[in-house]
Amino acid sequence: MDQALHPLTRPGARSSPQRGGRAARWPLIAVGGVVILPIAIGLWWTLLPAFGHLPAVAGRGGATSPWREVFAYPGLWTAAWLSAFTGVAATVLSLALSIGFCAVFHGRLGFRRAEAMLAPILASPHAAIAIGFAFVIAPSGWIARLVSPWLTGWSTPPDIATVGDPLGLALIVALMIKEVPFLLLMILAALNQVPVDAHMKAARSLGYGRGIAWIKVILPQIYPQIRLPVLAVLVFSLSVVDMALILGPDNPPTLAVLALRWLLAPDVTSYLPGAAAAVLLLAIGLFAIGLWLVAERIAAHVGRFWISRGGRGVASEPGLRLAGAGVALVFAFAALSMLATGLWSFATAWRYPGALPADWTLATWSAQLPMLGRPAWMTLSLGLVTTLVGLLMVIGWLENEGSNSDGMKRASLRLMYIPLLVPQIAFLFGVQVLLVRLGIDGSFFAVAWTHLIFVVPYLFLSLADPWRALDPRYARSAAALGASPGRILLTVKLPMLLRPLLTAAAIGFSASVAQYLPTLFAGGGRIPTLTTEAVALASGGDRRVVGVYAFAQSFMPLLVYAGALLLPLYLFRNRRAL
């Protein structure tokens, strides 16, 4: 076609159909108001009580009183050390295993196949994994049962601190069960932006081993893209509460759990040291991020020297395979954890050292269904509402960013990571104060709003790359035929992006189901979900009842994931190119 006659190639023609004016700004305003503004206000209303200002406890001891009370707590520094140790150890080990696994198995595992393999673990909420893992490693847990008494000679459960151990080792492994799949998914997504095959062939032709070639050539290119996910994993691991309540040490607990105990105490005067402990955890998180960034620079200098030496690294292949085996072990623990909750929920009696329950029954499910109904309905409602609203916001954001520069797109990515880089407990108490002042605390709307703070970033991170990778010529062709921007969105873009849309929706729904602290603070105990009920029961409830809640908690997002993977296969069974 003659370019002079083509409307999309004439000077002044738009490269892609975009809405202009105020309509283009509403997604930015919506995301800022729903996600960023509550965090800023929440941090402010946590800082004020941390320095002695809270109307309900006015004039109590001055600005330094909360800090004196916190520092006077006998186990404070042990709690802070536990938080730092478990968080950093889980992050370092998860990243090392993920890198080693990708170095060994890259090219042998397609993205869609890996996505399907990781989906069950990604779908399972953190609390459900922690409960299942406790069932597996407890002194009377599944592992001890499988090797007793024929191998160990244990006819009674051994006196070993596996759950709640003083070093938090069980918590570290449980965090790895959730974080390794997440980092693997982030690495696999980043690999789509790099010509991996060509670079690997060039490195292999120079005699480099397969794994070491990946680490020397590919890893330096993709690490900047996964830096923010790694930092998000670091902050989450430092400040996790639900998993720490189930698996972590208790006397003293981690700093996040200690702050939560103060903030939920019946005595309102405990709010001040609780807020101070939350601010201290925020400071530890910021310090850990700074330390990590410094370590990155040191690693970069060492890495450049290591790469310039030219070692082929063939001898290091067994070590990388060991990392791959470590990932396999993490997946095995994940599978056993999910299976253990199901077995306990259907068991009549499971006495030690039996490897399997003596008999199976639906009695526990039947007895719990009346109590299970409302938490399950609230979980489903919150997940669907927040996912739908979040999708509308993220689609609006992505649809209107087309004319922005790459710098603006990188800025939007950093903006979306803010909720994941700030410890939840550092601002959720302040958000609760805001909700109380607005008179909406304890309502469905309040809980849905706090869930959106975390659902929207996961939706954006899942959908941004597929959306931006869609060939803009489809939209240009539709615009040349007279289609409006709204019609292009509904009839061209959304159908072509149905698979990533459904996958993002499944991730967002799972993120909503997993929210413990937001539901606790915004709901005020009046909005029960499967997560809050499962964590409450895990501390000392009947294992069969706990298994029912944990299994139901995992099954709901897993069902949504299955639909996200299978529905496009059915709808596009005759249109494989989509």
Coordinates of C-alpha atoms in Angstrom, one line a residue:
M1 CA 0.0 0.0 0.0
D2 CA 1.3 3.5 -0.8
Q3 CA 2.5 5.0 2.4
A4 CA 1.3 8.5 1.3
L5 CA -2.3 7.2 1.2
H6 CA -2.2 5.2 4.4
P7 CA -3.9 7.2 7.2
L8 CA -1.6 5.7 9.9
T9 CA 1.6 6.7 8.2
R10 CA 0.8 10.4 7.5
P11 CA 2.5 13.1 9.6
G12 CA 0.5 13.7 12.8
A13 CA -1.3 10.3 12.8
R14 CA -1.4 8.6 16.1
S15 CA 0.6 5.5 16.6
S16 CA -2.2 3.9 18.6
P17 CA -5.7 4.9 19.6
Q18 CA -5.6 6.6 23.0
R19 CA -8.2 8.4 25.0
G20 CA -7.1 11.9 25.9
G21 CA -7.8 14.5 28.5
R22 CA -9.3 13.8 31.8
A23 CA -10.6 10.4 30.9
A24 CA -7.0 9.2 30.5
R25 CA -6.2 10.2 34.1
W26 CA -8.9 8.4 36.0
P27 CA -7.1 5.0 36.2
L28 CA -4.0 6.8 37.7
I29 CA -6.3 8.7 40.2
A30 CA -8.1 5.5 41.1
V31 CA -4.9 3.5 41.7
G32 CA -3.4 6.3 43.7
G33 CA -6.5 6.7 45.8
V34 CA -7.1 3.0 46.4
V35 CA -3.6 1.8 46.7
I36 CA -1.0 4.5 47.5
L37 CA -3.0 7.0 49.6
P38 CA -4.1 4.5 52.2
I39 CA -0.5 3.4 52.7
A40 CA 0.7 6.9 53.2
I41 CA -2.1 7.7 55.6
G42 CA -1.6 4.4 57.3
L43 CA 2.1 5.0 57.9
W44 CA 1.3 8.4 59.3
W45 CA -1.3 7.1 61.7
T46 CA 1.1 4.4 62.8
L47 CA 4.0 6.9 63.3
L48 CA 1.8 9.2 65.5
P49 CA 1.0 6.5 68.1
A50 CA 4.6 5.3 68.0
F51 CA 5.6 8.7 69.3
G52 CA 2.9 9.0 71.9
H53 CA 0.0 10.6 70.0
L54 CA -3.3 8.7 70.0
P55 CA -6.5 10.5 71.0
A56 CA -7.7 7.4 73.0
V57 CA -4.5 7.4 75.0
A58 CA -3.7 11.2 75.0
G59 CA -1.0 12.5 77.2
R60 CA 0.3 9.1 78.3
G61 CA 4.0 9.5 79.1
G62 CA 5.1 11.7 76.2
A63 CA 6.7 10.9 72.8
T64 CA 9.4 8.5 74.1
S65 CA 7.1 6.4 76.4
P66 CA 6.2 3.8 73.7
W67 CA 9.8 3.3 72.8
R68 CA 10.9 2.9 76.4
E69 CA 8.2 0.2 76.8
V70 CA 9.3 -1.6 73.6
F71 CA 13.0 -1.5 74.5
A72 CA 12.2 -2.7 78.0
Y73 CA 10.5 -5.9 76.7
P74 CA 12.9 -8.8 77.7
G75 CA 12.9 -10.6 74.4
L76 CA 12.9 -7.6 72.0
W77 CA 16.3 -8.0 70.4
T78 CA 15.8 -11.8 70.1
A79 CA 12.5 -11.0 68.3
A80 CA 14.2 -8.5 66.0
W81 CA 17.0 -10.9 65.3
L82 CA 14.6 -13.7 64.5
S83 CA 12.7 -11.5 62.1
A84 CA 16.0 -10.5 60.3
F85 CA 17.5 -14.0 60.3
T86 CA 14.4 -15.8 59.0
G87 CA 13.6 -13.1 56.4
V88 CA 17.1 -12.9 55.0
A89 CA 17.8 -16.6 55.1
A90 CA 14.5 -17.4 53.3
T91 CA 15.2 -14.8 50.6
V92 CA 18.8 -15.8 50.0
L93 CA 18.0 -19.5 49.9
S94 CA 14.9 -19.1 47.7
L95 CA 16.9 -16.9 45.2
A96 CA 19.8 -19.3 45.1
L97 CA 17.6 -22.3 44.5
S98 CA 15.6 -20.5 41.9
I99 CA 18.7 -19.4 40.0
G100 CA 20.3 -22.8 40.2
F101 CA 17.1 -24.5 39.0
C102 CA 16.8 -22.2 36.0
A103 CA 20.5 -22.6 35.1
V104 CA 20.1 -26.3 35.0
F105 CA 16.6 -26.7 33.5
H106 CA 16.3 -23.7 31.1
G107 CA 15.2 -24.8 27.7
R108 CA 13.9 -28.1 29.0
L109 CA 10.7 -26.7 30.6
G110 CA 8.4 -24.4 28.6
F111 CA 6.8 -21.3 30.2
R112 CA 3.2 -22.7 30.0
R113 CA 4.3 -26.0 31.4
A114 CA 6.1 -24.4 34.2
E115 CA 3.2 -22.1 34.9
A116 CA 0.9 -25.1 35.2
M117 CA 3.4 -26.9 37.5
L118 CA 3.7 -23.9 39.8
A119 CA 0.0 -23.0 39.8
P120 CA -1.0 -25.3 42.7
I121 CA 1.7 -23.9 45.0
L122 CA 1.1 -20.3 44.0
A123 CA -2.7 -20.8 44.5
S124 CA -2.3 -22.2 48.0
P125 CA -2.4 -19.4 50.6
H126 CA 0.5 -19.0 53.0
A127 CA -1.5 -20.0 56.0
A128 CA -2.7 -23.2 54.4
I129 CA 0.9 -24.1 53.4
A130 CA 2.1 -23.4 56.9
I131 CA -0.6 -25.6 58.5
G132 CA 0.1 -28.4 56.1
F133 CA 3.8 -28.1 56.6
A134 CA 3.3 -28.3 60.4
F135 CA 1.3 -31.5 59.8
V136 CA 4.3 -32.9 57.9
I137 CA 7.2 -32.0 60.1
A138 CA 5.7 -32.1 63.6
P139 CA 7.1 -34.7 66.0
S140 CA 3.9 -36.6 65.4
G141 CA 3.7 -35.5 61.8
W142 CA 3.7 -37.4 58.5
I143 CA 7.5 -37.7 58.1
A144 CA 7.9 -39.2 61.6
R145 CA 5.0 -41.6 60.9
L146 CA 6.5 -42.7 57.5
V147 CA 9.8 -43.7 59.1
S148 CA 8.5 -45.0 62.4
P149 CA 8.9 -47.4 64.0
W150 CA 10.7 -49.5 61.4
L151 CA 13.6 -47.1 60.8
T152 CA 13.7 -44.9 63.9
G153 CA 12.3 -47.1 66.6
W154 CA 10.0 -44.4 67.7
S155 CA 6.8 -45.9 69.1
T156 CA 5.8 -42.5 70.5
P157 CA 6.4 -39.0 69.0
P158 CA 10.0 -37.9 69.6
D159 CA 10.8 -34.9 71.9
I160 CA 12.1 -32.7 69.0
A161 CA 11.2 -29.0 68.5
T162 CA 10.4 -29.1 64.8
V163 CA 7.5 -26.6 64.8
G164 CA 8.2 -23.4 66.7
D165 CA 12.0 -24.1 66.9
P166 CA 14.0 -21.3 68.5
L167 CA 15.9 -20.5 65.3
G168 CA 12.8 -20.4 63.1
L169 CA 14.1 -23.0 60.7
A170 CA 10.6 -24.4 60.1
L171 CA 9.4 -20.9 59.2
I172 CA 12.3 -20.5 56.8
V173 CA 11.5 -23.7 54.9
A174 CA 7.8 -22.8 54.8
L175 CA 8.6 -19.4 53.4
M176 CA 10.8 -21.1 50.7
I177 CA 7.9 -23.3 49.7
K178 CA 6.0 -20.2 48.8
E179 CA 8.8 -17.9 47.6
V180 CA 10.7 -20.3 45.3
P181 CA 7.7 -20.8 42.9
F182 CA 7.1 -17.0 42.9
L183 CA 10.7 -16.2 42.0
L184 CA 10.8 -19.0 39.4
L185 CA 7.7 -17.4 37.8
M186 CA 9.3 -14.0 37.8
I187 CA 12.6 -15.3 36.3
L188 CA 10.7 -17.2 33.6
A189 CA 8.7 -14.0 32.7
A190 CA 12.0 -12.0 32.6
L191 CA 13.6 -14.5 30.3
N192 CA 11.0 -13.6 27.6
Q193 CA 12.7 -10.2 27.3
V194 CA 16.2 -11.6 26.6
P195 CA 17.4 -13.6 23.5
V196 CA 18.4 -16.5 25.7
D197 CA 18.9 -19.2 23.1
A198 CA 21.3 -17.1 20.9
H199 CA 23.4 -16.1 23.9
M200 CA 23.4 -19.6 25.3
K201 CA 24.6 -21.1 22.0
A202 CA 27.4 -18.5 21.8
A203 CA 28.5 -19.3 25.3
R204 CA 28.3 -23.0 24.8
S205 CA 30.3 -22.7 21.6
L206 CA 33.1 -21.2 23.7
G207 CA 33.2 -24.3 25.9
Y208 CA 31.2 -23.0 28.9
G209 CA 29.1 -25.5 30.8
R210 CA 25.4 -25.2 30.4
G211 CA 24.6 -24.0 33.9
I212 CA 27.6 -21.7 34.3
A213 CA 26.9 -20.2 30.9
W214 CA 23.4 -19.3 32.1
I215 CA 24.7 -17.7 35.3
K216 CA 27.5 -15.7 33.6
V217 CA 25.6 -14.6 30.5
I218 CA 21.9 -14.6 31.2
L219 CA 21.6 -13.9 34.9
P220 CA 23.3 -10.4 34.7
Q221 CA 20.7 -9.4 32.0
I222 CA 17.6 -10.5 33.9
Y223 CA 18.5 -9.7 37.5
P224 CA 17.6 -6.0 37.1
Q225 CA 14.1 -7.1 36.0
I226 CA 13.6 -9.4 39.1
R227 CA 15.2 -7.0 41.6
L228 CA 11.9 -5.6 42.8
P229 CA 10.3 -9.1 43.2
V230 CA 13.3 -10.2 45.2
L231 CA 13.0 -7.1 47.5
A232 CA 9.3 -7.8 47.9
V233 CA 10.2 -11.4 49.0
L234 CA 12.7 -10.0 51.4
V235 CA 10.2 -7.6 53.0
F236 CA 7.5 -10.1 53.2
S237 CA 9.7 -12.8 54.8
L238 CA 10.9 -10.2 57.4
S239 CA 7.4 -9.2 58.4
V240 CA 5.2 -12.3 57.8
V241 CA 2.6 -12.9 60.5
D242 CA 0.3 -15.7 59.7
M243 CA 3.1 -18.2 58.9
A244 CA 5.0 -17.0 61.9
L245 CA 2.0 -17.6 64.2
I246 CA 1.8 -21.2 63.0
L247 CA 5.4 -22.2 62.6
G248 CA 7.6 -19.6 64.3
P249 CA 9.0 -19.4 67.8
D250 CA 6.6 -18.3 70.5
N251 CA 8.7 -17.0 73.4
P252 CA 9.8 -14.6 72.1
P253 CA 8.0 -14.6 68.7
T254 CA 9.2 -12.7 65.7
L255 CA 8.9 -8.9 65.9
A256 CA 5.9 -8.8 63.6
V257 CA 4.0 -11.2 65.9
L258 CA 5.1 -9.2 68.9
A259 CA 3.8 -6.0 67.4
L260 CA 0.5 -7.7 66.5
R261 CA 0.0 -8.9 70.1
W262 CA 0.3 -5.4 71.4
L263 CA -1.9 -3.9 68.6
L264 CA -4.7 -6.5 69.3
A265 CA -4.5 -6.3 73.1
P266 CA -7.8 -5.4 74.9
D267 CA -5.9 -2.6 76.7
V268 CA -5.8 0.4 74.4
T269 CA -2.6 1.6 76.1
S270 CA -0.8 -1.3 74.4
Y271 CA -1.4 0.3 71.0
L272 CA 1.4 2.8 71.6
P273 CA 4.2 0.2 72.0
G274 CA 2.6 -1.9 69.3
A275 CA 2.8 1.0 66.9
A276 CA 6.4 1.6 68.0
A277 CA 7.3 -2.1 67.3
A278 CA 5.7 -1.8 63.9
V279 CA 7.8 1.3 63.1
L280 CA 10.9 -0.6 64.3
L281 CA 10.0 -3.4 61.9
L282 CA 9.7 -0.9 59.1
A283 CA 13.1 0.5 59.9
I284 CA 14.6 -3.1 59.9
G285 CA 12.9 -3.7 56.5
L286 CA 14.4 -0.5 55.1
F287 CA 17.8 -1.3 56.5
A288 CA 17.6 -4.8 55.0
I289 CA 16.7 -3.4 51.6
G290 CA 19.6 -1.0 51.8
L291 CA 22.0 -3.8 52.8
W292 CA 20.7 -5.9 50.0
L293 CA 21.3 -3.2 47.4
V294 CA 24.9 -2.7 48.8
A295 CA 25.4 -6.5 48.5
E296 CA 24.2 -6.3 44.9
R297 CA 26.9 -3.8 44.1
I298 CA 29.6 -5.9 45.8
A299 CA 28.4 -9.0 44.0
A300 CA 28.4 -7.1 40.7
H301 CA 32.1 -6.1 41.1
V302 CA 33.0 -9.7 42.1
G303 CA 31.0 -11.1 39.3
R304 CA 32.6 -9.0 36.6
F305 CA 36.0 -10.1 37.9
W306 CA 34.9 -13.7 37.9
I307 CA 33.4 -13.5 34.4
S308 CA 36.6 -11.8 33.1
R309 CA 38.7 -14.7 34.3
G310 CA 37.1 -16.9 31.6
G311 CA 36.6 -20.1 33.7
R312 CA 34.4 -22.5 31.8
G313 CA 32.8 -23.7 35.0
V314 CA 32.2 -27.3 33.9
A315 CA 33.2 -28.5 37.4
S316 CA 30.5 -26.5 39.0
E317 CA 27.7 -28.3 37.2
P318 CA 27.1 -30.8 40.1
G319 CA 26.6 -27.9 42.5
L320 CA 24.0 -26.4 40.2
R321 CA 22.3 -29.8 39.9
L322 CA 22.2 -29.8 43.7
A323 CA 20.3 -26.6 43.6
G324 CA 17.9 -28.2 41.2
A325 CA 17.5 -31.0 43.6
G326 CA 16.8 -28.5 46.4
V327 CA 13.9 -27.0 44.3
A328 CA 12.6 -30.6 43.8
L329 CA 12.7 -31.0 47.6
V330 CA 10.8 -27.7 48.1
F331 CA 8.1 -28.9 45.6
A332 CA 7.9 -32.3 47.5
F333 CA 7.3 -30.5 50.8
A334 CA 4.7 -28.3 49.1
A335 CA 2.9 -31.4 47.7
L336 CA 3.1 -33.2 51.1
S337 CA 1.8 -30.1 52.9
M338 CA -1.2 -29.7 50.6
L339 CA -1.9 -33.5 50.7
A340 CA -1.6 -33.6 54.5
T341 CA -4.4 -31.1 55.0
G342 CA -6.7 -33.1 52.8
L343 CA -5.9 -36.4 54.6
W344 CA -6.6 -34.9 58.0
S345 CA -9.9 -33.4 56.9
F346 CA -11.2 -36.8 55.8
A347 CA -9.6 -38.9 58.6
T348 CA -11.6 -40.6 61.4
A349 CA -8.7 -41.2 63.7
W350 CA -5.0 -41.1 62.8
R351 CA -3.1 -42.4 65.7
Y352 CA 0.7 -42.4 65.8
P353 CA 2.7 -44.1 64.2
G354 CA 0.2 -45.0 61.5
A355 CA 1.3 -43.8 58.1
L356 CA -2.3 -43.3 56.9
P357 CA -5.6 -42.7 58.8
A358 CA -7.3 -45.8 60.1
D359 CA -10.5 -44.9 58.2
W360 CA -12.0 -42.2 56.1
T361 CA -15.2 -40.1 56.9
L362 CA -17.1 -37.0 55.9
A363 CA -18.3 -36.5 59.4
T364 CA -15.8 -33.7 60.1
W365 CA -16.9 -31.8 56.9
S366 CA -20.6 -32.4 57.8
A367 CA -20.1 -31.1 61.3
Q368 CA -18.1 -28.0 60.2
L369 CA -20.3 -27.0 57.2
P370 CA -22.6 -24.8 59.2
M371 CA -19.6 -22.9 60.6
L372 CA -17.7 -23.0 57.3
G373 CA -20.5 -21.3 55.3
R374 CA -20.0 -17.7 56.3
P375 CA -16.2 -17.6 56.1
A376 CA -16.3 -19.4 52.8
W377 CA -18.9 -17.0 51.4
M378 CA -16.9 -14.0 52.7
T379 CA -13.7 -15.3 51.2
L380 CA -15.3 -15.9 47.8
S381 CA -17.1 -12.6 47.8
L382 CA -14.0 -10.6 48.7
G383 CA -11.9 -12.5 46.1
L384 CA -14.4 -11.9 43.3
V385 CA -15.1 -8.3 44.1
T386 CA -11.5 -7.2 44.6
T387 CA -10.3 -9.2 41.5
L388 CA -13.0 -7.6 39.3
V389 CA -12.5 -4.1 40.6
G390 CA -8.7 -4.5 40.5
L391 CA -8.8 -5.8 36.9
L392 CA -10.9 -2.8 35.8
M393 CA -8.3 -0.5 37.4
V394 CA -5.3 -2.3 36.0
I395 CA -6.8 -2.5 32.5
G396 CA -7.6 1.2 32.6
W397 CA -4.1 1.9 33.7
L398 CA -2.4 -0.2 31.0
E399 CA -4.8 1.0 28.3
N400 CA -3.9 4.6 29.0
E401 CA -0.1 4.3 29.4
G402 CA 0.6 3.6 25.7
S403 CA 1.7 7.1 25.0
N404 CA 4.0 7.2 28.0
S405 CA 7.7 6.9 27.9
D406 CA 9.7 3.9 29.1
G407 CA 10.7 5.9 32.1
M408 CA 7.1 6.5 33.0
K409 CA 6.4 2.8 32.6
R410 CA 9.3 1.9 34.9
A411 CA 8.0 4.5 37.4
S412 CA 4.6 2.9 37.3
L413 CA 6.2 -0.5 38.0
R414 CA 7.9 0.9 41.1
L415 CA 4.7 2.5 42.2
M416 CA 2.9 -0.8 42.1
Y417 CA 5.6 -2.4 44.2
I418 CA 5.1 0.0 47.1
P419 CA 2.5 -2.2 48.9
L420 CA 4.8 -5.1 48.6
L421 CA 7.9 -3.3 49.8
V422 CA 6.3 -1.9 53.0
P423 CA 5.7 -4.3 55.9
Q424 CA 1.9 -4.8 56.2
I425 CA 1.8 -4.3 60.0
A426 CA 3.7 -1.0 59.6
F427 CA 0.7 0.7 58.0
L428 CA -2.4 -1.5 58.5
F429 CA -2.9 -0.3 62.1
G430 CA -2.9 3.3 60.7
V431 CA -5.4 2.2 58.0
Q432 CA -7.6 0.8 60.8
V433 CA -7.4 4.2 62.5
L434 CA -8.5 5.9 59.2
L435 CA -11.4 3.4 58.8
V436 CA -12.5 4.1 62.4
R437 CA -12.5 7.8 61.8
L438 CA -14.5 7.3 58.6
G439 CA -16.9 5.1 60.4
I440 CA -16.6 2.2 58.1
D441 CA -14.4 -0.2 60.1
G442 CA -15.7 -3.8 60.3
S443 CA -17.6 -3.5 57.0
F444 CA -17.3 -5.5 53.9
F445 CA -16.3 -2.4 52.0
A446 CA -13.4 -1.7 54.4
V447 CA -12.0 -5.2 54.1
A448 CA -12.4 -5.2 50.3
W449 CA -10.6 -1.9 50.2
T450 CA -7.6 -3.2 52.2
H451 CA -7.5 -6.3 50.0
L452 CA -7.4 -4.1 46.9
I453 CA -4.2 -2.5 48.2
F454 CA -2.4 -5.9 47.7
V455 CA -4.5 -7.4 44.9
V456 CA -4.0 -4.5 42.4
P457 CA -0.1 -4.8 42.4
Y458 CA -0.3 -8.6 41.8
L459 CA -2.8 -8.1 38.9
F460 CA -0.6 -5.4 37.4
L461 CA 2.6 -7.4 37.7
S462 CA 0.8 -10.4 36.1
L463 CA -0.8 -8.5 33.2
A464 CA 1.6 -5.7 32.4
D465 CA 4.1 -7.7 30.3
P466 CA 1.5 -9.6 28.1
W467 CA -0.5 -6.4 27.6
R468 CA 2.6 -4.4 26.5
A469 CA 3.8 -7.3 24.3
L470 CA 0.6 -7.4 22.2
D471 CA 1.4 -6.3 18.7
P472 CA 0.0 -2.7 18.4
R473 CA -0.7 -3.3 14.7
Y474 CA -3.9 -5.1 15.6
A475 CA -5.3 -1.9 17.3
R476 CA -4.0 0.3 14.5
S477 CA -5.8 -1.9 11.9
A478 CA -9.0 -1.8 13.9
A479 CA -8.7 2.0 14.2
A480 CA -8.1 2.3 10.5
L481 CA -11.5 0.5 10.0
G482 CA -13.2 3.1 12.1
A483 CA -13.4 1.3 15.5
S484 CA -13.4 3.4 18.6
P485 CA -10.9 2.9 21.4
G486 CA -13.6 1.2 23.5
R487 CA -14.6 -1.1 20.8
I488 CA -10.9 -2.0 20.1
L489 CA -10.5 -2.8 23.7
L490 CA -13.6 -5.0 23.9
T491 CA -13.4 -6.8 20.6
V492 CA -9.7 -7.0 19.8
K493 CA -7.5 -6.7 22.8
L494 CA -9.4 -8.5 25.6
P495 CA -10.2 -11.6 23.5
M496 CA -6.6 -11.9 22.4
L497 CA -5.4 -11.5 25.9
L498 CA -8.0 -13.7 27.5
R499 CA -5.4 -16.3 28.8
P500 CA -3.2 -13.7 30.6
L501 CA -6.3 -11.9 31.8
L502 CA -7.6 -15.1 33.4
T503 CA -4.2 -16.0 34.8
A504 CA -3.9 -12.5 36.3
A505 CA -7.4 -12.9 37.8
A506 CA -6.5 -16.2 39.4
I507 CA -3.4 -14.6 40.9
G508 CA -5.4 -11.7 42.2
F509 CA -8.1 -14.0 43.6
S510 CA -5.4 -16.0 45.4
A511 CA -3.8 -12.9 46.8
S512 CA -7.2 -11.8 48.2
V513 CA -7.8 -15.3 49.8
A514 CA -4.4 -15.2 51.4
Q515 CA -4.8 -11.8 53.2
Y516 CA -4.7 -12.3 56.9
L517 CA -3.6 -9.0 58.5
P518 CA -5.8 -6.8 56.2
T519 CA -8.9 -8.8 57.1
L520 CA -7.9 -8.8 60.8
F521 CA -7.4 -5.0 61.1
A522 CA -10.1 -3.8 58.7
G523 CA -12.7 -6.4 59.6
G524 CA -12.2 -6.0 63.4
G525 CA -13.2 -9.6 63.9
R526 CA -16.6 -9.1 62.2
I527 CA -15.7 -10.3 58.7
P528 CA -14.4 -13.9 59.1
T529 CA -12.6 -15.5 56.2
L530 CA -11.2 -19.0 55.7
T531 CA -7.7 -17.6 56.4
T532 CA -8.5 -15.9 59.6
E533 CA -10.4 -18.9 60.9
A534 CA -7.7 -21.4 59.9
V535 CA -5.0 -19.3 61.6
A536 CA -7.1 -19.0 64.7
L537 CA -7.7 -22.8 64.8
A538 CA -4.1 -23.7 64.0
S539 CA -2.8 -22.8 67.4
G540 CA -4.5 -25.6 69.2
G541 CA -7.6 -26.9 67.4
D542 CA -8.5 -30.4 66.4
R543 CA -6.2 -31.3 63.4
R544 CA -9.2 -32.7 61.5
V545 CA -11.1 -29.4 61.9
V546 CA -7.9 -27.4 61.0
G547 CA -7.5 -29.6 58.0
V548 CA -11.0 -28.8 56.8
Y549 CA -10.4 -25.1 56.9
A550 CA -6.9 -25.3 55.4
F551 CA -8.1 -27.6 52.6
A552 CA -11.1 -25.4 51.8
Q553 CA -8.8 -22.3 51.9
S554 CA -6.5 -24.0 49.3
F555 CA -9.2 -25.5 47.2
M556 CA -11.0 -22.3 46.3
P557 CA -8.1 -20.5 44.6
L558 CA -6.9 -23.8 43.1
L559 CA -10.3 -24.1 41.4
V560 CA -10.0 -20.6 40.0
Y561 CA -6.5 -21.4 38.7
A562 CA -7.7 -24.5 37.0
G563 CA -10.4 -22.5 35.3
A564 CA -7.9 -19.9 34.2
L565 CA -5.8 -22.6 32.6
L566 CA -8.5 -24.8 31.1
L567 CA -11.1 -22.2 29.9
P568 CA -8.8 -20.7 27.1
L569 CA -8.1 -24.3 25.9
Y570 CA -11.8 -24.9 25.4
L571 CA -12.7 -21.5 24.0
F572 CA -9.8 -21.4 21.6
R573 CA -9.7 -25.1 20.7
N574 CA -10.1 -24.2 17.0
R575 CA -7.9 -21.0 17.2
R576 CA -4.6 -22.3 18.5
A577 CA -2.8 -19.1 17.5
L578 CA -4.7 -17.1 20.1

